[in-house]
Rosetta silent file (secondary structure, phi, psi, omega in degrees, C-alpha in Angstrom):
SEQUENCE: MARVTVEDCIEKVDNRFELVLLSSHRARMLAAGAPLTVDRDRDKNPVVALREIADATVSPEDLKEDLIHSLQKYVEVDEPEPDAVPMIASAGGDRDDDVALDRMSEEDLLRGLEGLKPPEDTDEDDGM
SCORE:     score description
SCORE:     0.000 S_00000001
   1 L     0.000  143.176  175.421  -66.505    2.704  -29.672 S_00000001
   2 L   -76.154  139.305 -174.755  -63.045    4.063  -29.778 S_00000001
   3 H   -71.440  -26.235 -174.015  -60.363    1.499  -29.855 S_00000001
   4 H   -70.055  -47.926 -179.633  -58.173    3.751  -27.583 S_00000001
   5 H   -53.281  -48.309  177.502  -60.980    3.710  -25.019 S_00000001
   6 H   -64.781  -42.821 -171.922  -61.291   -0.194  -25.010 S_00000001
   7 H   -80.705  -21.549  164.365  -57.544   -0.712  -24.860 S_00000001
   8 H   -62.687  -43.820 -178.804  -57.338    1.813  -21.881 S_00000001
   9 H   -72.242  -23.435 -178.459  -59.995   -0.452  -20.087 S_00000001
  10 H   -66.600  -28.894  175.946  -58.173   -3.635  -20.778 S_00000001
  11 H   -67.339  -32.060 -178.332  -55.561   -2.440  -18.236 S_00000001
  12 H   -88.132  -40.425 -179.433  -58.255   -2.243  -15.568 S_00000001
  13 L  -129.036  110.713 -167.800  -60.241   -5.356  -16.616 S_00000001
  14 L   -66.596  -35.910 -165.538  -58.239   -8.193  -18.045 S_00000001
  15 L   -97.773  126.477  174.219  -61.136  -10.205  -19.561 S_00000001
  16 H   -66.007  -41.877  176.602  -62.960   -8.491  -22.525 S_00000001
  17 H   -53.373  -45.279 -177.315  -66.090  -10.352  -21.833 S_00000001
  18 H   -68.223  -32.333  176.410  -66.167   -9.074  -18.295 S_00000001
  19 H   -74.953  -33.205  176.962  -65.492   -5.447  -19.595 S_00000001
  20 H   -72.063  -38.648  172.266  -68.573   -5.767  -21.881 S_00000001
  21 H   -63.133  -37.101 -178.781  -70.795   -6.877  -18.862 S_00000001
  22 H   -75.312  -42.575 -179.465  -69.481   -4.220  -16.742 S_00000001
  23 H   -69.021  -37.718 -178.699  -69.462   -1.327  -19.131 S_00000001
  24 H   -63.869  -42.980  174.104  -73.047   -2.317  -20.349 S_00000001
  25 H   -50.497  -63.061 -179.224  -74.150   -2.446  -16.692 S_00000001
  26 H   -51.349  -40.144  176.256  -72.774    0.994  -16.096 S_00000001
  27 H   -61.541  -35.331 -176.868  -74.294    2.245  -19.301 S_00000001
  28 H   -75.712  -33.867  173.343  -77.649    1.102  -18.225 S_00000001
  29 H   -61.054  -50.175 -179.809  -77.017    2.738  -14.754 S_00000001
  30 H   -57.091  -43.400 -175.297  -76.316    6.063  -16.532 S_00000001
  31 H   -72.624  -24.563  172.337  -79.409    5.748  -18.638 S_00000001
  32 H   -74.768  -10.855  177.325  -81.337    5.173  -15.370 S_00000001
  33 L   116.608    9.928 -178.981  -80.123    8.483  -14.031 S_00000001
  34 L   -69.839  141.406 -176.957  -76.888    7.560  -12.164 S_00000001
  35 L   -63.913  144.254  177.007  -74.469   10.594  -11.828 S_00000001
  36 L   -67.166  150.877  171.920  -71.608   10.951  -14.298 S_00000001
  37 L  -117.492   -2.006 -178.069  -68.087   10.816  -12.955 S_00000001
  38 L  -131.645  162.143  179.039  -66.502   11.981  -16.206 S_00000001
  39 L   -70.197  144.678 -179.939  -67.340   14.989  -18.632 S_00000001
  40 L   -77.998  -45.672 -179.036  -69.786   13.515  -21.309 S_00000001
  41 L    52.082   46.331  178.310  -68.469   15.390  -24.295 S_00000001
  42 L    53.807   27.176  168.995  -71.430   14.409  -26.429 S_00000001
  43 L   -84.429  150.180  167.511  -70.704   10.777  -26.026 S_00000001
  44 L   -77.650  159.097 -178.403  -73.275    8.088  -25.574 S_00000001
  45 H   -46.389  -40.747  174.175  -73.693    6.149  -22.491 S_00000001
  46 H   -59.780  -42.490  176.050  -71.662    3.167  -23.519 S_00000001
  47 H   -60.325  -42.145  179.635  -68.620    5.389  -24.388 S_00000001
  48 H   -60.977  -37.677 -169.052  -69.020    7.344  -21.120 S_00000001
  49 H   -77.132  -34.353  173.336  -69.090    4.143  -19.162 S_00000001
  50 H   -71.309  -30.679  177.350  -65.853    2.856  -20.808 S_00000001
  51 H   -67.024  -39.821  177.152  -64.216    6.192  -20.206 S_00000001
  52 H   -61.604  -43.890 -175.383  -65.172    5.965  -16.466 S_00000001
  53 H   -69.047  -45.172 -177.096  -63.599    2.402  -16.199 S_00000001
  54 H   -63.582  -32.338  174.068  -60.579    3.571  -18.153 S_00000001
  55 H   -89.528    1.900  175.077  -60.002    6.659  -15.935 S_00000001
  56 L    58.475   48.567  170.125  -60.806    4.496  -12.777 S_00000001
  57 L   -95.185  -11.011  169.131  -63.393    6.943  -11.592 S_00000001
  58 L  -125.416  143.400 -177.478  -65.590    3.882  -11.072 S_00000001
  59 L   -90.974  125.481 -179.606  -64.189    0.666   -9.517 S_00000001
  60 H   -60.339  -29.414  172.313  -64.607   -2.428  -11.696 S_00000001
  61 H   -60.514  -49.516  179.985  -65.015   -4.433   -8.413 S_00000001
  62 H   -62.418  -43.972  165.724  -67.948   -2.168   -7.285 S_00000001
  63 H   -44.991  -47.287 -171.766  -69.489   -2.638  -10.740 S_00000001
  64 H   -68.447  -53.624  177.583  -69.069   -6.328  -10.611 S_00000001
  65 H   -56.810  -47.525 -171.734  -70.794   -6.479   -7.129 S_00000001
  66 H   -61.152  -57.489  173.848  -73.516   -4.048   -8.193 S_00000001
  67 H   -48.654  -40.317 -177.486  -74.089   -6.225  -11.286 S_00000001
  68 H   -74.125  -28.627 -178.411  -74.304   -9.507   -9.464 S_00000001
  69 H   -70.800  -40.295 -174.763  -76.827   -7.866   -6.887 S_00000001
  70 H   -61.642  -32.206 -174.599  -78.957   -6.554   -9.896 S_00000001
  71 L   -94.434   -4.584  175.101  -79.243  -10.171  -11.307 S_00000001
  72 L   -75.330  132.931  173.383  -80.114  -11.947   -8.066 S_00000001
  73 L   -85.023  -50.062 -174.754  -83.656  -13.007   -7.826 S_00000001
  74 L  -106.816  128.803  174.471  -83.546  -14.150   -4.191 S_00000001
  75 L   -94.833  128.980 -178.162  -81.536  -12.335   -1.617 S_00000001
  76 L   -91.155  143.887 -175.552  -80.222  -14.693    1.198 S_00000001
  77 L  -121.281  119.335  170.221  -80.798  -13.304    4.610 S_00000001
  78 L   -64.948  121.595  179.527  -78.760  -14.237    7.551 S_00000001
  79 L   -96.760  147.736  177.667  -80.849  -15.630   10.152 S_00000001
  80 L   -76.917  146.647 -178.756  -79.566  -15.792   13.727 S_00000001
  81 L   -58.884  142.085  176.071  -78.453  -19.160   14.845 S_00000001
  82 L   -66.840  149.093 -178.331  -80.954  -21.011   16.980 S_00000001
  83 L   -72.857  146.837  179.977  -79.998  -21.265   20.704 S_00000001
  84 L   -52.284  135.330  169.102  -78.298  -24.543   21.757 S_00000001
  85 L   -81.750  131.823  175.759  -80.664  -27.239   22.892 S_00000001
  86 L   -59.859  135.618  177.553  -79.911  -28.587   26.393 S_00000001
  87 L   -64.900  140.670  170.633  -78.510  -32.093   26.308 S_00000001
  88 L   -94.028  133.732  178.023  -80.808  -34.698   27.769 S_00000001
  89 L   -83.271  162.665 -171.695  -79.217  -37.021   30.165 S_00000001
  90 L   -67.559  171.877 -175.697  -79.541  -40.816   29.863 S_00000001
  91 L   -69.349  -28.359  175.013  -82.454  -42.381   31.491 S_00000001
  92 L   -88.899   -4.034 -176.861  -80.334  -43.710   34.389 S_00000001
  93 L   -95.795 -169.431 -179.645  -78.445  -40.521   35.134 S_00000001
  94 L   -83.866  136.565  172.492  -79.310  -37.307   36.996 S_00000001
  95 L  -110.340  146.862  175.617  -81.592  -34.927   35.060 S_00000001
  96 L   -67.104  140.307  177.285  -81.604  -31.257   35.284 S_00000001
  97 L   -62.461  -34.156 -179.716  -84.765  -29.934   36.875 S_00000001
  98 L   -77.546   -2.299  177.988  -85.304  -27.368   34.194 S_00000001
  99 L  -101.058  116.133 -169.574  -85.521  -29.821   31.341 S_00000001
 100 L  -117.391  133.891  178.237  -89.130  -31.029   31.167 S_00000001
 101 L  -104.470  132.960  168.757  -89.953  -33.894   28.820 S_00000001
 102 L   -75.998  128.400  177.308  -93.406  -34.250   27.255 S_00000001
 103 L  -129.950  143.258 -178.977  -94.629  -37.932   27.647 S_00000001
 104 L  -123.648  132.184  177.252  -97.756  -39.265   26.012 S_00000001
 105 L   -82.662  163.229  178.814  -99.354  -42.413   26.820 S_00000001
 106 H   -59.149  -38.797 -175.407 -100.417  -44.866   24.181 S_00000001
 107 H   -71.319  -37.990  177.616 -104.143  -44.306   24.949 S_00000001
 108 H   -59.646  -46.269  176.495 -103.681  -40.526   24.525 S_00000001
 109 H   -59.247  -39.231  176.569 -102.154  -41.115   21.230 S_00000001
 110 H   -66.526  -43.650  176.414 -104.801  -43.516   19.995 S_00000001
 111 H   -59.469  -40.166  177.464 -107.525  -40.983   21.181 S_00000001
 112 H   -62.165  -42.992 -177.883 -105.791  -38.162   19.288 S_00000001
 113 H   -67.686  -25.886  178.385 -105.633  -40.298   16.162 S_00000001
 114 H   -53.890  -43.506 -172.382 -109.288  -41.255   16.417 S_00000001
 115 L   -77.798   -4.199 -179.642 -110.269  -37.632   15.798 S_00000001
 116 L   -85.300  138.293  173.517 -108.244  -37.400   12.447 S_00000001
 117 L   -87.237  141.840  168.574 -110.119  -37.661    9.151 S_00000001
 118 L   -57.217  149.549  170.215 -108.639  -39.920    6.432 S_00000001
 119 L   -61.860  145.884  174.354 -107.228  -38.213    3.340 S_00000001
 120 L   -86.839  148.168  177.787 -109.735  -37.999    0.517 S_00000001
 121 L   -74.192  141.900  171.801 -108.988  -39.653   -2.832 S_00000001
 122 L  -113.886 -174.765 -175.240 -108.390  -37.395   -5.693 S_00000001
 123 L   -83.537  -35.821 -176.692 -108.433  -37.779   -9.425 S_00000001
 124 H   -55.271  -37.764  175.864 -104.669  -37.437   -9.500 S_00000001
 125 H   -64.805  -25.684  174.884 -104.284  -40.600   -7.523 S_00000001
 126 H   -81.923  -13.282 -179.019 -106.420  -42.594  -10.118 S_00000001
 127 L    87.510   12.733  174.906 -104.144  -41.487  -13.008 S_00000001
 128 L   -92.701    0.000    0.000 -106.805  -39.572  -14.738 S_00000001
């Protein structure tokens, strides 16, 4: 790499390590078929990437965001917030008619538990 190219890039990206990460990511993008923003002049992809950063034809911030997204394994999806749960009034106070409480008697609970099967023992529980 030409020293002039690297020194021109340091004005755009202060940290040399970050410059290496960004330029190598851009070089991989060029190898994958991304369009060039400067003339190639028989240069290889790493030199072209550095020239693009030095000439400010690609934004270092955009490269950084793209690099971060390319390294992420799990993309966080913003899910809508659940609707607010209506407040239940105290037992002695007035209750709203649209709030229905499910009530189960002790006998219903015992009848439901009788139908359940106990968990089977496995070899892992024995320590073997």
